Short mmCIF file of C-alpha atoms in Angstrom, two decimals:
data_model
loop_
_atom_site.label_atom_id
_atom_site.label_comp_id
_atom_site.label_asym_id
_atom_site.label_seq_id
_atom_site.Cartn_x
_atom_site.Cartn_y
_atom_site.Cartn_z
CA MET I 1 0.47 -7.14 14.15
CA ASN I 2 3.05 -4.62 13.00
CA ILE I 3 2.32 -2.93 9.78
CA GLN I 4 3.69 0.34 8.61
CA VAL I 5 3.83 2.54 5.51
CA LYS I 6 6.91 3.96 3.76
CA ARG I 7 7.85 5.67 0.49
CA ILE I 8 9.74 3.27 -1.77
CA TYR I 9 12.21 6.10 -2.42
CA GLU I 10 13.40 5.98 1.20
CA GLU I 11 16.28 3.83 1.93
CA SER I 12 15.43 0.24 2.82
CA ASN I 13 16.60 -1.25 6.06
CA GLU I 14 16.22 -4.42 8.02
CA SER I 15 13.64 -2.88 10.34
CA ASP I 16 11.25 -2.65 7.37
CA GLY I 17 10.72 -6.42 7.63
CA PHE I 18 8.62 -7.81 4.75
CA ARG I 19 8.42 -5.13 2.06
CA ILE I 20 5.27 -5.08 -0.08
CA LEU I 21 4.78 -2.58 -3.00
CA VAL I 22 1.00 -1.69 -3.07
CA ASP I 23 1.06 0.61 -6.09
CA ARG I 24 -0.46 -0.45 -9.44
CA LEU I 25 2.23 1.31 -11.43
CA TRP I 26 5.98 0.76 -10.96
CA PRO I 27 7.54 3.80 -9.28
CA ARG I 28 9.56 6.04 -11.66
CA GLY I 29 13.31 5.98 -11.30
CA ILE I 30 13.38 2.80 -9.31
CA LYS I 31 15.12 -0.21 -10.95
CA LYS I 32 13.37 -3.48 -10.22
CA THR I 33 16.64 -4.98 -9.41
CA GLU I 34 17.41 -2.42 -6.76
CA ALA I 35 13.89 -1.92 -5.22
CA ASN I 36 14.49 -4.45 -2.45
CA ILE I 37 10.90 -5.57 -2.30
CA ASP I 38 9.66 -8.94 -1.17
CA LEU I 39 6.32 -8.77 -3.01
CA TRP I 40 4.41 -6.54 -5.46
CA LEU I 41 0.69 -6.64 -4.92
CA LYS I 42 -0.41 -4.43 -7.72
CA ASP I 43 -3.89 -5.79 -7.82
CA ILE I 44 -4.63 -4.49 -4.34
CA ALA I 45 -3.96 -0.88 -5.52
CA PRO I 46 -6.91 1.40 -6.34
CA SER I 47 -8.34 1.12 -9.86
CA ASP I 48 -7.07 3.57 -12.39
CA SER I 49 -10.39 5.39 -12.38
CA LEU I 50 -10.38 5.77 -8.68
CA ARG I 51 -6.69 6.77 -8.47
CA LYS I 52 -7.32 9.41 -11.11
CA TRP I 53 -10.47 10.73 -9.48
CA PHE I 54 -8.67 11.06 -6.09
CA ASN I 55 -5.46 12.56 -7.38
CA HIS I 56 -4.17 12.89 -3.81
CA ASP I 57 -6.69 15.69 -3.08
CA PRO I 58 -7.01 15.85 0.75
CA LYS I 59 -10.60 17.06 0.31
CA LYS I 60 -11.59 13.77 -1.23
CA TRP I 61 -9.65 11.57 1.30
CA THR I 62 -12.69 10.38 3.33
CA GLU I 63 -14.62 9.46 0.22
CA PHE I 64 -11.52 7.89 -1.44
CA GLN I 65 -11.11 5.55 1.63
CA LYS I 66 -14.74 4.49 1.46
CA ARG I 67 -14.54 3.75 -2.30
CA TYR I 68 -11.22 2.02 -2.08
CA ALA I 69 -12.48 -0.16 0.79
CA GLN I 70 -15.43 -1.23 -1.41
CA GLU I 71 -13.12 -1.87 -4.30
CA ILE I 72 -10.83 -4.30 -2.34
CA THR I 73 -13.60 -6.41 -0.90
CA ASP I 74 -12.90 -9.01 -3.67
CA LYS I 75 -9.18 -8.88 -2.99
CA GLN I 76 -9.30 -11.01 0.18
CA GLU I 77 -6.42 -13.23 -0.97
CA ASP I 78 -4.12 -10.19 -1.18
CA ILE I 79 -5.39 -8.91 2.20
CA ASP I 80 -4.69 -12.33 3.76
CA ILE I 81 -1.16 -12.38 2.41
CA ILE I 82 -0.39 -9.14 4.18
CA LEU I 83 -2.14 -10.08 7.41
CA ASP I 84 -0.45 -13.48 7.41
CA GLU I 85 3.07 -11.92 6.87
CA GLY I 86 2.15 -9.42 9.59
CA LYS I 87 1.65 -12.20 12.06
CA LYS I 88 5.13 -13.55 11.47
CA LYS I 89 7.09 -10.29 11.18
CA LYS I 90 6.91 -6.55 10.54
CA VAL I 91 5.40 -5.57 7.24
CA THR I 92 6.08 -2.40 5.37
CA LEU I 93 3.65 -1.27 2.71
CA LEU I 94 5.52 0.73 0.03
CA PHE I 95 4.14 3.48 -2.09
CA GLY I 96 5.65 5.89 -4.64
CA SER I 97 3.51 9.01 -4.06
CA LYS I 98 5.12 12.23 -2.77
CA GLU I 99 1.92 12.65 -0.65
CA THR I 100 2.72 10.81 2.60
CA GLU I 101 -0.55 11.25 4.44
CA HIS I 102 -3.21 10.81 1.74
CA ASN I 103 -2.28 7.89 -0.43
CA ASN I 104 -3.37 4.30 -1.11
CA ALA I 105 -0.89 2.76 1.21
CA VAL I 106 -2.19 4.76 4.22
CA ALA I 107 -5.76 3.99 3.25
CA LEU I 108 -4.91 0.26 2.90
CA LEU I 109 -3.31 0.31 6.38
CA ASN I 110 -6.47 1.82 7.79
CA ILE I 111 -8.50 -0.89 6.12
CA LEU I 112 -6.18 -3.68 7.41
CA LEU I 113 -6.29 -2.38 10.94
CA THR I 114 -10.10 -2.87 10.98
CA LYS I 115 -9.55 -6.51 10.04
CA ILE I 116 -7.16 -7.40 12.92
#
């Protein structure tokens, strides 16, 4: 299974494989026609309340990951889509945040790795 994370603002390339946007909100300044994504799974993103509570605060990172993992327990269909694509080819989880270490895509990757 080969899953990675990447900012949507970085240039896309063939090595990204299947590109999935995992943010609830569409990234500012990116045209949908130029985003080069294969799928937008906005329902797998953290709830608005969890996203606002976390606010990319590294001190809240551990708790955010726990709460996010609980939130997506009923999103098994979306999780299966990512894992199924990952069995066939490389998958890149795309996010818009400037924070590259503490964001929902990294948390989602950590959750997915426990399911492999």
